[in-house]
Amino acid sequence: MLNQSKKSSFLSLAVAPAKVIRGYQILDQTVDAISRLGNRPLVIGGDRTLNTLNIIQNYLESWQSQGLDFELACYTPDCSESSLAVLRSKAQAHEADMIIGVGGGKALDTAKLVAHQLQIPVVTIPTSPATCAAWTALSNVYSDAGAFLYDVTLDKCPDLLVLDYDLIQTAPQNTLVAGIGDAIAKWYEASVSSGNSEQTLIIAAVQQARVLRDILLQKSVAALQSPGSEVWQEVVDATVLLAGVIGGIGGAQCRTVAAHAVHNGLTHVCGRGSIHGEKVAYGILVQLRLEEMLQGNQLAATARQQLLKFYGEIGLPQKLDDLGLGNITLKQLFFAAEFALQPNSDIHRLPFKVAIEQLMAAMVSTTAPVETSSLSSSLTSGMNQGKKFSGSKSEKKG
């Protein structure tokens, strides 16, 4: 018999899209799969994607000839509350019976959230490998100025994900670099938040995050040198698909810790000057630096040096200057750190408390050299750097 003293709990996981179709030149072969979900889609994407990308234009013509009564709608400028309200109205006016998202992470987040709010099916068609948004049951909401506000957990993953490698290959190369940065964070965050878990699915998610890290460390350089090749496809699968699997299996606690929290804070001071995965990649270095400074963690120090070398090879940002923030003021740095440390932030999944001065110190020392003899004094040096910035509180008030 079950132990009656144990409290029952209800756990719900949105693990994966109901169906994934992937391959080369497959866009016009997916109409049947889309038609099973509805025949009056509202197609949401960015202006460039919907109106100037030839491969999408050809796809839309194919849809029309095969009976899909679609209407196009551009999200502008972000997945924001004002944009969502306009798109909901357009969907209702069109009597849409499904949403199709075409584009990068923000376009797909917008499409998923509109479909969630209207309780209709959603199809995701990524046009870049920069995030795993095509997979996940999660949408990030931003201000109209591009600052992160909050995320929304959705009822389910997309009903259909269409991954066409020809379409992905039209994206600028820096989107794959950013996708690598976003995806590799899964290991550094999940291992900290959930590495000691004894729950079967979380163990599986953490181990998948380790596999994902190893794939990216081993194959990214070759993939970037040969777009469209087999190794390139494997890295695209890692950034778009496997990264989503980890959050699906492991749930919220395996998704994000300090790296994404730092990203969220930075969106309030740099606007759209860099893309999601670039800020997340920098955030990994900040997280590892915190582990060095506040725990004297030599493994974190070694991992940071390994990542710095890897970032240098593929072009990921190593410091604030690489994100266009070389002239950031103390007031801006304080504001970004303060947002990253707000009470509901994922940074609090770290196994230690972080003060705002400590986070600021880590943010400006991501490329600091590491010497074995100095690891024991990491905490002291970090705290001294923190004191250096303590005056920013009064500056912010001014």
CSV table of C-alpha atoms in Angstrom, one decimal:
chain,number,residue,atom,x,y,z
A,1,MET,CA,0.0,0.0,0.0
A,2,LEU,CA,1.1,3.6,-0.6
A,3,ASN,CA,2.4,5.5,2.4
A,4,GLN,CA,-0.7,7.6,3.3
A,5,SER,CA,1.5,10.0,5.2
A,6,LYS,CA,3.0,11.3,1.9
A,7,LYS,CA,1.3,14.3,0.4
A,8,SER,CA,0.0,13.8,-3.1
A,9,SER,CA,1.3,16.3,-5.7
A,10,PHE,CA,0.2,17.1,-9.2
A,11,LEU,CA,3.1,17.5,-11.6
A,12,SER,CA,2.6,18.6,-15.2
A,13,LEU,CA,5.3,18.6,-17.9
A,14,ALA,CA,5.1,19.9,-21.4
A,15,VAL,CA,7.9,17.8,-22.8
A,16,ALA,CA,7.8,18.2,-26.6
A,17,PRO,CA,5.9,19.3,-29.7
A,18,ALA,CA,3.1,16.9,-30.7
A,19,LYS,CA,5.0,16.4,-34.0
A,20,VAL,CA,8.3,17.5,-35.5
A,21,ILE,CA,9.0,17.5,-39.2
A,22,ARG,CA,12.6,18.2,-40.3
A,23,GLY,CA,14.7,18.0,-43.4
A,24,TYR,CA,15.8,19.9,-46.5
A,25,GLN,CA,13.3,21.5,-48.9
A,26,ILE,CA,10.4,20.3,-46.9
A,27,LEU,CA,8.3,23.4,-46.4
A,28,ASP,CA,5.8,22.7,-49.2
A,29,GLN,CA,5.5,19.1,-48.1
A,30,THR,CA,4.0,20.1,-44.7
A,31,VAL,CA,0.6,21.5,-45.9
A,32,ASP,CA,-1.2,18.3,-45.0
A,33,ALA,CA,0.2,18.2,-41.5
A,34,ILE,CA,-0.8,21.9,-41.0
A,35,SER,CA,-4.2,21.4,-42.5
A,36,ARG,CA,-5.1,18.8,-39.9
A,37,LEU,CA,-4.9,21.6,-37.3
A,38,GLY,CA,-7.0,24.1,-39.2
A,39,ASN,CA,-7.4,26.0,-42.5
A,40,ARG,CA,-7.6,29.6,-41.4
A,41,PRO,CA,-4.2,30.4,-39.9
A,42,LEU,CA,-2.9,33.8,-38.8
A,43,VAL,CA,0.7,33.8,-39.8
A,44,ILE,CA,2.8,35.8,-37.3
A,45,GLY,CA,6.4,36.9,-38.1
A,46,GLY,CA,8.7,39.8,-38.6
A,47,ASP,CA,8.3,42.2,-41.5
A,48,ARG,CA,11.5,41.0,-43.2
A,49,THR,CA,10.7,37.4,-42.8
A,50,LEU,CA,7.1,37.6,-44.2
A,51,ASN,CA,7.6,40.2,-46.9
A,52,THR,CA,11.1,39.9,-48.3
A,53,LEU,CA,12.4,36.3,-47.6
A,54,ASN,CA,11.9,34.5,-51.0
A,55,ILE,CA,11.7,31.0,-49.5
A,56,ILE,CA,8.8,32.1,-47.3
A,57,GLN,CA,7.1,33.9,-50.2
A,58,ASN,CA,7.3,30.7,-52.2
A,59,TYR,CA,5.9,28.7,-49.3
A,60,LEU,CA,3.0,31.1,-48.8
A,61,GLU,CA,2.1,30.8,-52.5
A,62,SER,CA,2.1,27.0,-52.1
A,63,TRP,CA,-0.2,27.3,-49.0
A,64,GLN,CA,-2.6,29.4,-50.9
A,65,SER,CA,-2.8,27.1,-53.9
A,66,GLN,CA,-3.5,24.2,-51.6
A,67,GLY,CA,-6.5,25.8,-49.8
A,68,LEU,CA,-5.1,27.5,-46.7
A,69,ASP,CA,-6.9,30.7,-46.1
A,70,PHE,CA,-4.2,32.6,-44.2
A,71,GLU,CA,-3.6,36.2,-43.2
A,72,LEU,CA,-0.2,37.7,-42.4
A,73,ALA,CA,0.5,39.7,-39.3
A,74,CYS,CA,3.8,41.3,-38.2
A,75,TYR,CA,4.7,41.4,-34.5
A,76,THR,CA,6.2,44.8,-33.7
A,77,PRO,CA,8.6,45.4,-32.2
A,78,ASP,CA,8.8,42.5,-29.7
A,79,CYS,CA,6.7,39.9,-27.9
A,80,SER,CA,5.2,42.8,-25.9
A,81,GLU,CA,1.8,43.3,-24.3
A,82,SER,CA,0.8,45.9,-26.9
A,83,SER,CA,1.9,43.7,-29.8
A,84,LEU,CA,0.0,40.7,-28.3
A,85,ALA,CA,-3.2,42.7,-28.0
A,86,VAL,CA,-3.1,43.8,-31.6
A,87,LEU,CA,-2.4,40.2,-32.8
A,88,ARG,CA,-5.2,38.7,-30.7
A,89,SER,CA,-7.6,41.2,-32.4
A,90,LYS,CA,-6.3,40.3,-35.8
A,91,ALA,CA,-6.7,36.6,-35.1
A,92,GLN,CA,-10.3,37.1,-34.0
A,93,ALA,CA,-11.1,39.3,-36.9
A,94,HIS,CA,-9.8,36.7,-39.3
A,95,GLU,CA,-11.6,34.0,-37.4
A,96,ALA,CA,-8.3,32.1,-37.2
A,97,ASP,CA,-8.4,28.5,-36.1
A,98,MET,CA,-4.7,28.3,-35.6
A,99,ILE,CA,-1.5,30.4,-35.4
A,100,ILE,CA,1.6,29.8,-37.4
A,101,GLY,CA,4.8,31.5,-36.1
A,102,VAL,CA,7.6,32.1,-38.6
A,103,GLY,CA,10.9,33.6,-37.6
A,104,GLY,CA,13.3,33.9,-34.7
A,105,GLY,CA,12.8,33.5,-31.0
A,106,LYS,CA,10.6,36.6,-30.4
A,107,ALA,CA,8.3,35.8,-33.4
A,108,LEU,CA,7.8,32.3,-32.1
A,109,ASP,CA,7.3,33.3,-28.5
A,110,THR,CA,4.7,35.8,-29.8
A,111,ALA,CA,2.9,33.2,-31.9
A,112,LYS,CA,2.9,30.6,-29.1
A,113,LEU,CA,1.5,33.1,-26.6
A,114,VAL,CA,-1.3,34.4,-28.9
A,115,ALA,CA,-2.3,30.8,-29.5
A,116,HIS,CA,-2.2,30.0,-25.8
A,117,GLN,CA,-4.4,33.0,-25.0
A,118,LEU,CA,-6.9,32.1,-27.7
A,119,GLN,CA,-6.7,28.4,-27.0
A,120,ILE,CA,-6.1,27.4,-30.6
A,121,PRO,CA,-3.3,25.2,-32.1
A,122,VAL,CA,0.1,26.7,-33.0
A,123,VAL,CA,2.8,25.7,-35.6
A,124,THR,CA,6.3,27.0,-35.2
A,125,ILE,CA,8.6,27.4,-38.2
A,126,PRO,CA,12.0,28.7,-37.1
A,127,THR,CA,14.0,30.8,-39.6
A,128,SER,CA,17.2,30.9,-37.5
A,129,PRO,CA,19.0,28.5,-35.1
A,130,ALA,CA,19.4,31.2,-32.4
A,131,THR,CA,17.1,29.7,-29.7
A,132,CYS,CA,15.0,26.6,-28.8
A,133,ALA,CA,11.8,28.7,-28.8
A,134,ALA,CA,10.3,26.6,-31.6
A,135,TRP,CA,10.2,23.7,-29.1
A,136,THR,CA,9.3,25.0,-25.7
A,137,ALA,CA,6.1,25.7,-23.8
A,138,LEU,CA,7.4,29.1,-22.7
A,139,SER,CA,7.2,32.6,-23.9
A,140,ASN,CA,9.1,35.7,-22.8
A,141,VAL,CA,7.3,39.0,-22.7
A,142,TYR,CA,9.3,42.2,-23.3
A,143,SER,CA,8.5,45.9,-23.1
A,144,ASP,CA,8.1,47.8,-26.3
A,145,ALA,CA,11.7,49.0,-25.8
A,146,GLY,CA,13.0,45.4,-25.7
A,147,ALA,CA,13.5,45.0,-22.0
A,148,PHE,CA,12.6,41.6,-20.5
A,149,LEU,CA,9.5,41.8,-18.2
A,150,TYR,CA,8.4,38.2,-17.4
A,151,ASP,CA,7.9,34.8,-18.8
A,152,VAL,CA,4.7,32.8,-19.3
A,153,THR,CA,4.5,29.0,-18.9
A,154,LEU,CA,2.2,27.6,-21.6
A,155,ASP,CA,-0.2,24.7,-21.4
A,156,LYS,CA,1.7,22.7,-24.0
A,157,CYS,CA,4.5,22.7,-26.5
A,158,PRO,CA,3.6,23.6,-30.2
A,159,ASP,CA,1.3,21.2,-32.0
A,160,LEU,CA,3.8,21.1,-34.9
A,161,LEU,CA,7.4,22.2,-35.4
A,162,VAL,CA,8.7,22.4,-38.9
A,163,LEU,CA,12.5,22.6,-39.2
A,164,ASP,CA,13.6,23.2,-42.7
A,165,TYR,CA,17.4,23.4,-42.9
A,166,ASP,CA,17.3,25.4,-46.2
A,167,LEU,CA,15.3,28.0,-44.4
A,168,ILE,CA,17.7,28.0,-41.4
A,169,GLN,CA,20.6,28.4,-43.7
A,170,THR,CA,19.3,31.8,-44.9
A,171,ALA,CA,19.9,33.2,-41.4
A,172,PRO,CA,23.1,35.2,-40.7
A,173,GLN,CA,25.9,33.1,-39.2
A,174,ASN,CA,25.9,35.1,-35.9
A,175,THR,CA,22.4,33.6,-35.1
A,176,LEU,CA,24.0,30.1,-34.9
A,177,VAL,CA,26.8,31.4,-32.8
A,178,ALA,CA,24.1,32.9,-30.4
A,179,GLY,CA,22.2,29.7,-30.5
A,180,ILE,CA,25.3,27.8,-29.3
A,181,GLY,CA,25.7,30.3,-26.5
A,182,ASP,CA,22.0,29.9,-25.4
A,183,ALA,CA,22.1,26.1,-25.7
A,184,ILE,CA,25.4,25.5,-23.9
A,185,ALA,CA,24.0,27.4,-20.9
A,186,LYS,CA,21.7,24.5,-20.2
A,187,TRP,CA,24.6,22.5,-18.7
A,188,TYR,CA,26.1,25.3,-16.6
A,189,GLU,CA,22.6,26.2,-15.2
A,190,ALA,CA,21.0,22.8,-14.9
A,191,SER,CA,24.0,21.2,-13.2
A,192,VAL,CA,24.0,23.9,-10.5
A,193,SER,CA,20.2,24.0,-9.9
A,194,SER,CA,19.5,20.3,-10.3
A,195,GLY,CA,22.8,18.4,-10.3
A,196,ASN,CA,22.1,16.8,-6.9
A,197,SER,CA,18.5,15.8,-7.7
A,198,GLU,CA,17.5,12.2,-7.3
A,199,GLN,CA,14.4,12.5,-9.4
A,200,THR,CA,14.6,10.3,-12.5
A,201,LEU,CA,13.5,12.8,-15.1
A,202,ILE,CA,15.7,15.6,-13.7
A,203,ILE,CA,18.7,13.3,-13.7
A,204,ALA,CA,17.9,12.6,-17.3
A,205,ALA,CA,17.6,16.3,-18.2
A,206,VAL,CA,20.9,17.2,-16.5
A,207,GLN,CA,22.7,14.4,-18.3
A,208,GLN,CA,21.2,15.5,-21.6
A,209,ALA,CA,22.5,19.0,-20.8
A,210,ARG,CA,26.0,17.5,-20.4
A,211,VAL,CA,25.7,15.7,-23.7
A,212,LEU,CA,24.5,18.9,-25.4
A,213,ARG,CA,27.5,20.8,-24.0
A,214,ASP,CA,29.9,18.1,-25.3
A,215,ILE,CA,28.3,18.2,-28.8
A,216,LEU,CA,28.7,22.0,-28.9
A,217,LEU,CA,32.3,22.1,-27.6
A,218,GLN,CA,33.3,19.4,-30.1
A,219,LYS,CA,31.4,20.3,-33.2
A,220,SER,CA,30.7,24.1,-33.2
A,221,VAL,CA,33.9,25.3,-34.9
A,222,ALA,CA,33.5,22.8,-37.8
A,223,ALA,CA,29.8,23.6,-38.1
A,224,LEU,CA,30.5,27.3,-38.5
A,225,GLN,CA,33.1,26.7,-41.1
A,226,SER,CA,30.8,24.6,-43.2
A,227,PRO,CA,27.2,25.8,-43.3
A,228,GLY,CA,24.8,23.2,-44.7
A,229,SER,CA,27.1,20.3,-43.9
A,230,GLU,CA,26.2,17.3,-41.8
A,231,VAL,CA,28.1,18.7,-38.8
A,232,TRP,CA,26.3,22.0,-39.2
A,233,GLN,CA,23.0,20.2,-39.2
A,234,GLU,CA,23.9,18.4,-36.0
A,235,VAL,CA,24.7,21.6,-34.3
A,236,VAL,CA,21.5,23.2,-35.5
A,237,ASP,CA,19.6,20.2,-34.1
A,238,ALA,CA,21.4,20.8,-30.8
A,239,THR,CA,20.4,24.4,-30.5
A,240,VAL,CA,16.9,24.2,-31.8
A,241,LEU,CA,15.8,20.8,-30.7
A,242,LEU,CA,17.9,19.2,-28.0
A,243,ALA,CA,18.1,22.4,-26.0
A,244,GLY,CA,14.3,22.3,-25.8
A,245,VAL,CA,14.2,18.7,-24.8
A,246,ILE,CA,16.1,19.5,-21.6
A,247,GLY,CA,13.7,22.1,-20.3
A,248,GLY,CA,10.8,19.8,-21.4
A,249,ILE,CA,12.0,16.8,-19.4
A,250,GLY,CA,13.5,18.6,-16.4
A,251,GLY,CA,10.8,21.3,-16.0
A,252,ALA,CA,11.4,24.9,-14.9
A,253,GLN,CA,14.1,24.1,-12.4
A,254,CYS,CA,16.4,22.7,-15.2
A,255,ARG,CA,16.0,25.7,-17.5
A,256,THR,CA,17.6,28.8,-16.1
A,257,VAL,CA,19.8,30.1,-13.2
A,258,ALA,CA,22.2,33.1,-13.2
A,259,ALA,CA,23.1,33.2,-16.9
A,260,HIS,CA,19.5,33.9,-18.0
A,261,ALA,CA,19.0,36.2,-15.1
A,262,VAL,CA,21.9,38.3,-16.2
A,263,HIS,CA,20.5,38.3,-19.7
A,264,ASN,CA,17.2,39.7,-18.4
A,265,GLY,CA,18.9,42.4,-16.5
A,266,LEU,CA,21.1,43.4,-19.5
A,267,THR,CA,18.0,43.9,-21.7
A,268,HIS,CA,17.2,46.9,-19.5
A,269,VAL,CA,20.4,48.7,-20.4
A,270,CYS,CA,21.4,47.6,-23.9
A,271,GLY,CA,18.0,47.3,-25.7
A,272,ARG,CA,18.4,45.4,-28.9
A,273,GLY,CA,22.2,45.9,-29.3
A,274,SER,CA,22.9,42.2,-29.0
A,275,ILE,CA,20.8,39.1,-29.4
A,276,HIS,CA,19.5,36.7,-26.7
A,277,GLY,CA,22.1,34.0,-26.9
A,278,GLU,CA,25.0,36.4,-26.8
A,279,LYS,CA,23.9,37.9,-23.5
A,280,VAL,CA,23.2,34.4,-22.1
A,281,ALA,CA,26.7,33.3,-23.1
A,282,TYR,CA,28.2,36.3,-21.3
A,283,GLY,CA,25.9,35.4,-18.3
A,284,ILE,CA,27.4,31.9,-18.1
A,285,LEU,CA,30.8,33.6,-17.4
A,286,VAL,CA,29.2,35.8,-14.8
A,287,GLN,CA,27.7,32.7,-13.1
A,288,LEU,CA,31.0,30.9,-13.1
A,289,ARG,CA,32.8,34.0,-11.8
A,290,LEU,CA,30.3,34.1,-8.9
A,291,GLU,CA,31.0,30.5,-8.1
A,292,GLU,CA,34.8,31.4,-8.0
A,293,MET,CA,34.4,34.5,-5.9
A,294,LEU,CA,31.8,33.3,-3.4
A,295,GLN,CA,32.7,29.6,-3.1
A,296,GLY,CA,36.4,29.5,-4.1
A,297,ASN,CA,35.2,26.9,-6.7
A,298,GLN,CA,38.2,25.8,-8.7
A,299,LEU,CA,36.1,23.7,-11.1
A,300,ALA,CA,34.1,26.9,-12.0
A,301,ALA,CA,37.4,28.7,-12.6
A,302,THR,CA,38.6,26.0,-14.9
A,303,ALA,CA,35.3,25.9,-16.7
A,304,ARG,CA,35.4,29.7,-17.2
A,305,GLN,CA,38.8,29.5,-18.8
A,306,GLN,CA,37.7,26.7,-21.1
A,307,LEU,CA,34.7,28.7,-22.2
A,308,LEU,CA,36.7,31.9,-22.8
A,309,LYS,CA,38.9,29.9,-25.2
A,310,PHE,CA,35.8,28.4,-26.9
A,311,TYR,CA,34.1,31.8,-27.1
A,312,GLY,CA,37.2,33.2,-28.7
A,313,GLU,CA,37.1,30.5,-31.4
A,314,ILE,CA,33.5,31.0,-32.4
A,315,GLY,CA,32.9,34.7,-31.6
A,316,LEU,CA,30.8,34.7,-28.5
A,317,PRO,CA,31.1,37.7,-26.1
A,318,GLN,CA,33.5,37.4,-23.3
A,319,LYS,CA,33.0,40.8,-21.5
A,320,LEU,CA,30.6,43.7,-21.5
A,321,ASP,CA,32.6,45.5,-24.2
A,322,ASP,CA,31.8,42.7,-26.6
A,323,LEU,CA,28.1,43.4,-26.0
A,324,GLY,CA,28.5,47.0,-26.9
A,325,LEU,CA,28.5,48.0,-23.2
A,326,GLY,CA,32.2,49.0,-22.8
A,327,ASN,CA,31.0,52.5,-21.6
A,328,ILE,CA,28.3,51.3,-19.3
A,329,THR,CA,27.8,53.6,-16.3
A,330,LEU,CA,27.7,52.5,-12.7
A,331,LYS,CA,24.1,53.5,-12.6
A,332,GLN,CA,23.3,51.2,-15.6
A,333,LEU,CA,25.4,48.4,-14.2
A,334,PHE,CA,23.6,48.7,-10.8
A,335,PHE,CA,20.2,48.7,-12.5
A,336,ALA,CA,21.0,45.6,-14.6
A,337,ALA,CA,22.2,43.7,-11.5
A,338,GLU,CA,19.3,44.9,-9.5
A,339,PHE,CA,16.8,43.5,-12.0
A,340,ALA,CA,18.8,40.2,-12.2
A,341,LEU,CA,18.4,39.9,-8.4
A,342,GLN,CA,14.7,40.7,-8.1
A,343,PRO,CA,12.9,38.3,-5.7
A,344,ASN,CA,11.4,36.0,-8.4
A,345,SER,CA,14.6,35.8,-10.4
A,346,ASP,CA,16.1,32.5,-11.4
A,347,ILE,CA,19.5,33.6,-10.0
A,348,HIS,CA,18.2,32.5,-6.6
A,349,ARG,CA,18.5,28.9,-7.7
A,350,LEU,CA,22.2,29.3,-7.0
A,351,PRO,CA,23.2,27.4,-3.8
A,352,PHE,CA,24.4,30.6,-2.2
A,353,LYS,CA,23.2,34.1,-1.8
A,354,VAL,CA,24.4,36.9,-4.0
A,355,ALA,CA,24.6,40.6,-3.0
A,356,ILE,CA,24.2,43.2,-5.7
A,357,GLU,CA,27.8,44.4,-5.2
A,358,GLN,CA,29.0,40.8,-5.7
A,359,LEU,CA,27.0,40.5,-8.9
A,360,MET,CA,28.4,43.8,-10.2
A,361,ALA,CA,31.9,42.6,-9.4
A,362,ALA,CA,31.4,39.4,-11.4
A,363,MET,CA,29.9,41.3,-14.3
A,364,VAL,CA,33.1,43.4,-14.8
A,365,SER,CA,35.6,40.5,-14.2
A,366,THR,CA,34.5,37.8,-16.6
A,367,THR,CA,37.9,37.6,-18.2
A,368,ALA,CA,39.9,37.8,-15.0
A,369,PRO,CA,43.0,35.5,-15.0
A,370,VAL,CA,42.9,32.5,-12.7
A,371,GLU,CA,45.9,31.3,-10.8
A,372,THR,CA,45.8,28.3,-8.6
A,373,SER,CA,47.6,30.1,-5.8
A,374,SER,CA,45.0,32.9,-5.8
A,375,LEU,CA,41.9,30.8,-5.7
A,376,SER,CA,41.8,30.8,-1.9
A,377,SER,CA,41.6,34.6,-2.1
A,378,SER,CA,38.8,34.8,-4.7
A,379,LEU,CA,36.2,35.7,-2.2
A,380,THR,CA,38.3,38.5,-0.7
A,381,SER,CA,39.1,40.0,-4.1
A,382,GLY,CA,35.5,39.7,-5.2
A,383,MET,CA,34.2,41.4,-2.1
A,384,ASN,CA,36.7,44.2,-2.6
A,385,GLN,CA,35.5,44.7,-6.1
A,386,GLY,CA,31.9,44.7,-4.7
A,387,LYS,CA,32.8,47.5,-2.2
A,388,LYS,CA,34.2,49.5,-5.1
A,389,PHE,CA,30.7,49.7,-6.6
A,390,SER,CA,28.8,50.2,-3.4
A,391,GLY,CA,28.4,53.9,-4.0
A,392,SER,CA,26.2,53.2,-7.0
A,393,LYS,CA,23.1,52.9,-4.7
A,394,SER,CA,23.1,56.6,-4.0
A,395,GLU,CA,23.9,57.3,-7.7
A,396,LYS,CA,20.8,55.4,-8.8
A,397,LYS,CA,18.6,57.4,-6.5
A,398,GLY,CA,19.9,60.5,-8.0
